[in-house]
Amino acid sequence: KRETLRLLVESFLALGVGFATLAVPLAFDGRWTSAVWAVEGAAIVWVGVRQGRILPRIFGMLLQPAAGLAFLVGAEKPFGATPVLNSLYLGCVMVSVAGLFCSRYLESRRESISDAEVVAARLLFIWGALWWFGSGVFEIDRHAPDGWGLHPYLLFFAGSCAAFGALWRRLDWDMARYAALAILPLMALTVFVQFGVPYGQRHPFANHAWLGWALAFGVHLWLLRLHEGRDG
């Protein structure tokens, strides 16, 4: 808490980040290393904003796509067969959450960063959202039986868009609003794929899929209610 100890604290923090960067590859495989680097980049962005330093912020933001690309390089390595609780999906979630955190924190400190960093924050949101939806679709495709049709995808889309809508409402996070409003295009895409992929049952409500559609329409109506009386 003392201003006189600030330099000492920052020095220890820099040493800690450096040693963590070197230690992670020794303890984990390449997939976990890439995911941890993404989280580390988010921490560096947080420190850079708090200290008012642009170089750590730039380094932390650049570490996000670098970690994601490194993660994809090692994506073909063996991973656990347990749904959700496997290194591939959890690593994707870490990359996604790190990008979304960077975007949110930079947006909330807009007065302390440059206009270019604001644009980078929005790009990081798109990056994190793509990792979130892409990893979820891939995980469902790996584990959901074909007989279930597109029902699991619809539930995932509805739940994810509802979560983004809640984040927008609670945190006043403007970018999360656009991810939440993706529910309608995703529902339309689901219908399009439903009649284009041979899942046996072509009816949209087959295999109890009416539950997914009811949830999706409920989320859509809830999001429309949230937008009532709001500008933009």
Tab-separated table of C-alpha atoms in Angstrom:
chain	number	residue	atom	x	y	z
A	1	LYS	CA	0.000	0.000	0.000
A	2	ARG	CA	2.987	2.312	0.363
A	3	GLU	CA	4.006	4.324	-2.661
A	4	THR	CA	7.671	3.823	-1.744
A	5	LEU	CA	7.304	0.058	-2.187
A	6	ARG	CA	5.659	0.279	-5.595
A	7	LEU	CA	8.908	-0.209	-7.521
A	8	LEU	CA	9.766	-3.259	-5.409
A	9	VAL	CA	6.309	-4.785	-5.975
A	10	GLU	CA	6.497	-4.171	-9.730
A	11	SER	CA	9.963	-5.716	-9.862
A	12	PHE	CA	8.797	-8.854	-8.062
A	13	LEU	CA	5.745	-9.007	-10.345
A	14	ALA	CA	7.918	-8.801	-13.460
A	15	LEU	CA	10.215	-11.533	-12.122
A	16	GLY	CA	7.219	-13.697	-11.260
A	17	VAL	CA	5.761	-13.385	-14.749
A	18	GLY	CA	9.129	-14.173	-16.289
A	19	PHE	CA	9.698	-17.282	-14.193
A	20	ALA	CA	6.114	-18.459	-14.799
A	21	THR	CA	6.666	-18.133	-18.549
A	22	LEU	CA	9.777	-20.308	-18.298
A	23	ALA	CA	8.301	-22.833	-15.849
A	24	VAL	CA	5.016	-23.609	-17.585
A	25	PRO	CA	6.558	-25.434	-20.596
A	26	LEU	CA	8.533	-27.632	-18.175
A	27	ALA	CA	5.439	-28.698	-16.237
A	28	PHE	CA	2.808	-29.038	-18.991
A	29	ASP	CA	2.519	-30.118	-22.602
A	30	GLY	CA	2.299	-27.701	-25.503
A	31	ARG	CA	-1.508	-27.428	-25.399
A	32	TRP	CA	-1.657	-26.449	-21.728
A	33	THR	CA	1.350	-24.165	-22.173
A	34	SER	CA	-0.434	-22.197	-24.897
A	35	ALA	CA	-3.604	-21.899	-22.814
A	36	VAL	CA	-1.683	-20.705	-19.752
A	37	TRP	CA	0.173	-18.172	-21.878
A	38	ALA	CA	-3.171	-16.725	-22.970
A	39	VAL	CA	-4.194	-16.328	-19.319
A	40	GLU	CA	-0.792	-14.859	-18.553
A	41	GLY	CA	-1.273	-12.355	-21.379
A	42	ALA	CA	-4.570	-11.290	-19.833
A	43	ALA	CA	-2.799	-10.759	-16.507
A	44	ILE	CA	-0.144	-8.665	-18.231
A	45	VAL	CA	-2.842	-6.499	-19.828
A	46	TRP	CA	-4.399	-5.990	-16.389
A	47	VAL	CA	-1.062	-4.964	-14.913
A	48	GLY	CA	-0.287	-2.702	-17.872
A	49	VAL	CA	-3.574	-0.841	-17.501
A	50	ARG	CA	-3.189	-0.430	-13.751
A	51	GLN	CA	0.362	0.870	-14.120
A	52	GLY	CA	-0.443	3.033	-17.139
A	53	ARG	CA	2.194	1.377	-19.322
A	54	ILE	CA	1.524	0.724	-22.970
A	55	LEU	CA	4.246	-1.852	-23.695
A	56	PRO	CA	2.882	-4.487	-21.287
A	57	ARG	CA	-0.603	-3.909	-22.695
A	58	ILE	CA	0.612	-4.405	-26.258
A	59	PHE	CA	2.572	-7.507	-25.268
A	60	GLY	CA	-0.402	-8.994	-23.437
A	61	MET	CA	-2.737	-8.361	-26.373
A	62	LEU	CA	-0.311	-9.840	-28.896
A	63	LEU	CA	0.101	-12.861	-26.659
A	64	GLN	CA	-3.569	-13.745	-27.161
A	65	PRO	CA	-3.453	-14.633	-30.890
A	66	ALA	CA	0.050	-16.074	-30.488
A	67	ALA	CA	-1.155	-18.425	-27.746
A	68	GLY	CA	-4.228	-19.352	-29.777
A	69	LEU	CA	-2.198	-20.227	-32.862
A	70	ALA	CA	0.257	-22.235	-30.761
A	71	PHE	CA	-2.700	-24.056	-29.220
A	72	LEU	CA	-4.031	-24.991	-32.661
A	73	VAL	CA	-0.653	-26.378	-33.671
A	74	GLY	CA	-0.842	-28.879	-30.808
A	75	ALA	CA	-4.581	-29.548	-31.114
A	76	GLU	CA	-4.039	-32.925	-32.829
A	77	LYS	CA	-2.190	-34.380	-29.836
A	78	PRO	CA	-4.068	-36.973	-27.720
A	79	PHE	CA	-6.534	-35.652	-25.187
A	80	GLY	CA	-9.003	-37.141	-22.732
A	81	ALA	CA	-12.260	-38.739	-23.813
A	82	THR	CA	-14.315	-37.248	-20.970
A	83	PRO	CA	-16.819	-34.675	-22.284
A	84	VAL	CA	-15.949	-31.097	-21.318
A	85	LEU	CA	-13.343	-32.183	-18.746
A	86	ASN	CA	-10.549	-32.758	-21.240
A	87	SER	CA	-7.449	-30.754	-22.047
A	88	LEU	CA	-8.591	-29.722	-25.521
A	89	TYR	CA	-11.899	-28.153	-24.531
A	90	LEU	CA	-10.678	-26.661	-21.256
A	91	GLY	CA	-7.707	-25.168	-23.075
A	92	CYS	CA	-10.036	-23.596	-25.642
A	93	VAL	CA	-12.124	-22.144	-22.825
A	94	MET	CA	-9.010	-20.650	-21.235
A	95	VAL	CA	-8.014	-19.002	-24.523
A	96	SER	CA	-11.562	-17.699	-24.965
A	97	VAL	CA	-11.933	-16.334	-21.435
A	98	ALA	CA	-8.501	-14.688	-21.599
A	99	GLY	CA	-9.425	-12.843	-24.791
A	100	LEU	CA	-12.822	-11.809	-23.442
A	101	PHE	CA	-11.272	-10.588	-20.183
A	102	CYS	CA	-8.758	-8.450	-22.064
A	103	SER	CA	-11.538	-6.967	-24.153
A	104	ARG	CA	-13.750	-6.199	-21.181
A	105	TYR	CA	-11.021	-4.721	-19.012
A	106	LEU	CA	-9.679	-2.510	-21.787
A	107	GLU	CA	-13.181	-1.318	-22.654
A	108	SER	CA	-13.862	-0.453	-19.017
A	109	ARG	CA	-10.665	1.654	-18.900
A	110	ARG	CA	-11.266	3.412	-22.194
A	111	GLU	CA	-10.187	6.775	-20.791
A	112	SER	CA	-6.746	5.345	-19.961
A	113	ILE	CA	-5.936	3.742	-23.324
A	114	SER	CA	-5.545	4.908	-26.896
A	115	ASP	CA	-8.108	4.663	-29.692
A	116	ALA	CA	-6.066	1.920	-31.349
A	117	GLU	CA	-6.264	-0.135	-28.174
A	118	VAL	CA	-10.027	0.306	-28.111
A	119	VAL	CA	-10.173	-1.195	-31.608
A	120	ALA	CA	-7.852	-4.000	-30.470
A	121	ALA	CA	-10.160	-4.658	-27.513
A	122	ARG	CA	-13.101	-5.142	-29.853
A	123	LEU	CA	-11.086	-7.486	-32.031
A	124	LEU	CA	-10.140	-9.460	-28.933
A	125	PHE	CA	-13.818	-9.823	-28.100
A	126	ILE	CA	-14.484	-11.302	-31.548
A	127	TRP	CA	-11.465	-13.564	-31.036
A	128	GLY	CA	-12.697	-14.784	-27.651
A	129	ALA	CA	-16.288	-15.270	-28.835
A	130	LEU	CA	-15.167	-17.327	-31.836
A	131	TRP	CA	-13.119	-19.571	-29.576
A	132	TRP	CA	-16.079	-19.972	-27.234
A	133	PHE	CA	-18.635	-20.912	-29.868
A	134	GLY	CA	-16.183	-22.895	-32.000
A	135	SER	CA	-14.924	-25.031	-29.126
A	136	GLY	CA	-18.474	-25.694	-27.928
A	137	VAL	CA	-19.625	-26.836	-31.357
A	138	PHE	CA	-16.580	-29.070	-31.739
A	139	GLU	CA	-17.065	-30.631	-28.300
A	140	ILE	CA	-20.738	-31.343	-29.010
A	141	ASP	CA	-19.836	-32.831	-32.383
A	142	ARG	CA	-17.375	-35.190	-30.687
A	143	HIS	CA	-19.638	-36.480	-27.927
A	144	ALA	CA	-23.320	-35.980	-28.806
A	145	PRO	CA	-24.970	-39.025	-30.459
A	146	ASP	CA	-26.093	-38.490	-34.044
A	147	GLY	CA	-29.608	-39.517	-33.064
A	148	TRP	CA	-29.970	-36.336	-31.034
A	149	GLY	CA	-29.781	-34.237	-34.178
A	150	LEU	CA	-29.045	-30.551	-33.678
A	151	HIS	CA	-30.756	-30.309	-30.317
A	152	PRO	CA	-27.493	-30.076	-28.274
A	153	TYR	CA	-26.160	-27.300	-30.509
A	154	LEU	CA	-29.342	-25.303	-30.042
A	155	LEU	CA	-29.139	-25.638	-26.269
A	156	PHE	CA	-25.512	-24.504	-26.331
A	157	PHE	CA	-26.304	-21.493	-28.519
A	158	ALA	CA	-29.230	-20.459	-26.332
A	159	GLY	CA	-27.275	-20.836	-23.098
A	160	SER	CA	-24.252	-18.964	-24.455
A	161	CYS	CA	-26.292	-16.064	-25.832
A	162	ALA	CA	-28.207	-15.839	-22.563
A	163	ALA	CA	-24.891	-15.662	-20.690
A	164	PHE	CA	-23.633	-12.880	-22.965
A	165	GLY	CA	-26.924	-11.061	-22.483
A	166	ALA	CA	-26.553	-11.298	-18.711
A	167	LEU	CA	-22.990	-9.961	-18.946
A	168	TRP	CA	-24.178	-7.057	-21.059
A	169	ARG	CA	-26.921	-6.211	-18.594
A	170	ARG	CA	-24.865	-6.615	-15.427
A	171	LEU	CA	-21.561	-5.122	-16.590
A	172	ASP	CA	-22.912	-2.685	-19.177
A	173	TRP	CA	-20.612	-4.457	-21.636
A	174	ASP	CA	-21.626	-3.162	-25.037
A	175	MET	CA	-19.747	-5.793	-27.066
A	176	ALA	CA	-21.487	-8.627	-25.217
A	177	ARG	CA	-24.788	-7.337	-26.580
A	178	TYR	CA	-23.794	-8.250	-30.142
A	179	ALA	CA	-22.842	-11.782	-29.141
A	180	ALA	CA	-26.169	-12.134	-27.348
A	181	LEU	CA	-28.095	-10.962	-30.414
A	182	ALA	CA	-26.437	-13.712	-32.457
A	183	ILE	CA	-29.131	-16.074	-31.135
A	184	LEU	CA	-31.481	-15.389	-34.048
A	185	PRO	CA	-28.892	-15.967	-36.830
A	186	LEU	CA	-27.749	-19.108	-35.020
A	187	MET	CA	-31.326	-20.361	-34.845
A	188	ALA	CA	-31.716	-19.708	-38.568
A	189	LEU	CA	-28.452	-21.539	-39.236
A	190	THR	CA	-29.699	-24.480	-37.193
A	191	VAL	CA	-32.833	-24.741	-39.322
A	192	PHE	CA	-30.769	-24.530	-42.498
A	193	VAL	CA	-28.426	-27.307	-41.378
A	194	GLN	CA	-31.344	-29.375	-40.057
A	195	PHE	CA	-32.673	-29.814	-43.567
A	196	GLY	CA	-29.271	-30.155	-45.195
A	197	VAL	CA	-27.615	-32.843	-43.055
A	198	PRO	CA	-28.967	-36.427	-42.942
A	199	TYR	CA	-29.737	-36.919	-39.232
A	200	GLY	CA	-32.578	-39.354	-39.904
A	201	GLN	CA	-35.264	-37.105	-38.428
A	202	ARG	CA	-35.877	-33.955	-40.458
A	203	HIS	CA	-38.617	-32.475	-38.304
A	204	PRO	CA	-37.244	-29.578	-36.201
A	205	PHE	CA	-38.984	-30.917	-33.072
A	206	ALA	CA	-37.803	-34.516	-33.437
A	207	ASN	CA	-35.969	-36.213	-30.557
A	208	HIS	CA	-37.330	-33.768	-27.981
A	209	ALA	CA	-35.750	-30.862	-29.856
A	210	TRP	CA	-38.798	-28.771	-29.018
A	211	LEU	CA	-37.144	-28.193	-25.634
A	212	GLY	CA	-34.189	-26.546	-27.329
A	213	TRP	CA	-36.395	-24.447	-29.568
A	214	ALA	CA	-38.519	-23.339	-26.620
A	215	LEU	CA	-35.390	-22.264	-24.737
A	216	ALA	CA	-33.956	-20.515	-27.804
A	217	PHE	CA	-37.127	-18.527	-28.450
A	218	GLY	CA	-37.394	-17.744	-24.745
A	219	VAL	CA	-33.844	-16.360	-24.730
A	220	HIS	CA	-34.564	-14.378	-27.873
A	221	LEU	CA	-37.668	-12.789	-26.368
A	222	TRP	CA	-35.803	-12.038	-23.136
A	223	LEU	CA	-33.060	-10.267	-25.082
A	224	LEU	CA	-35.634	-8.233	-26.977
A	225	ARG	CA	-37.132	-7.164	-23.652
A	226	LEU	CA	-33.702	-6.065	-22.477
A	227	HIS	CA	-33.377	-3.828	-25.520
A	228	GLU	CA	-36.696	-2.080	-24.979
A	229	GLY	CA	-36.186	1.558	-24.160
A	230	ARG	CA	-32.449	1.469	-24.904
A	231	ASP	CA	-30.826	3.572	-27.596
A	232	GLY	CA	-28.498	2.049	-30.169
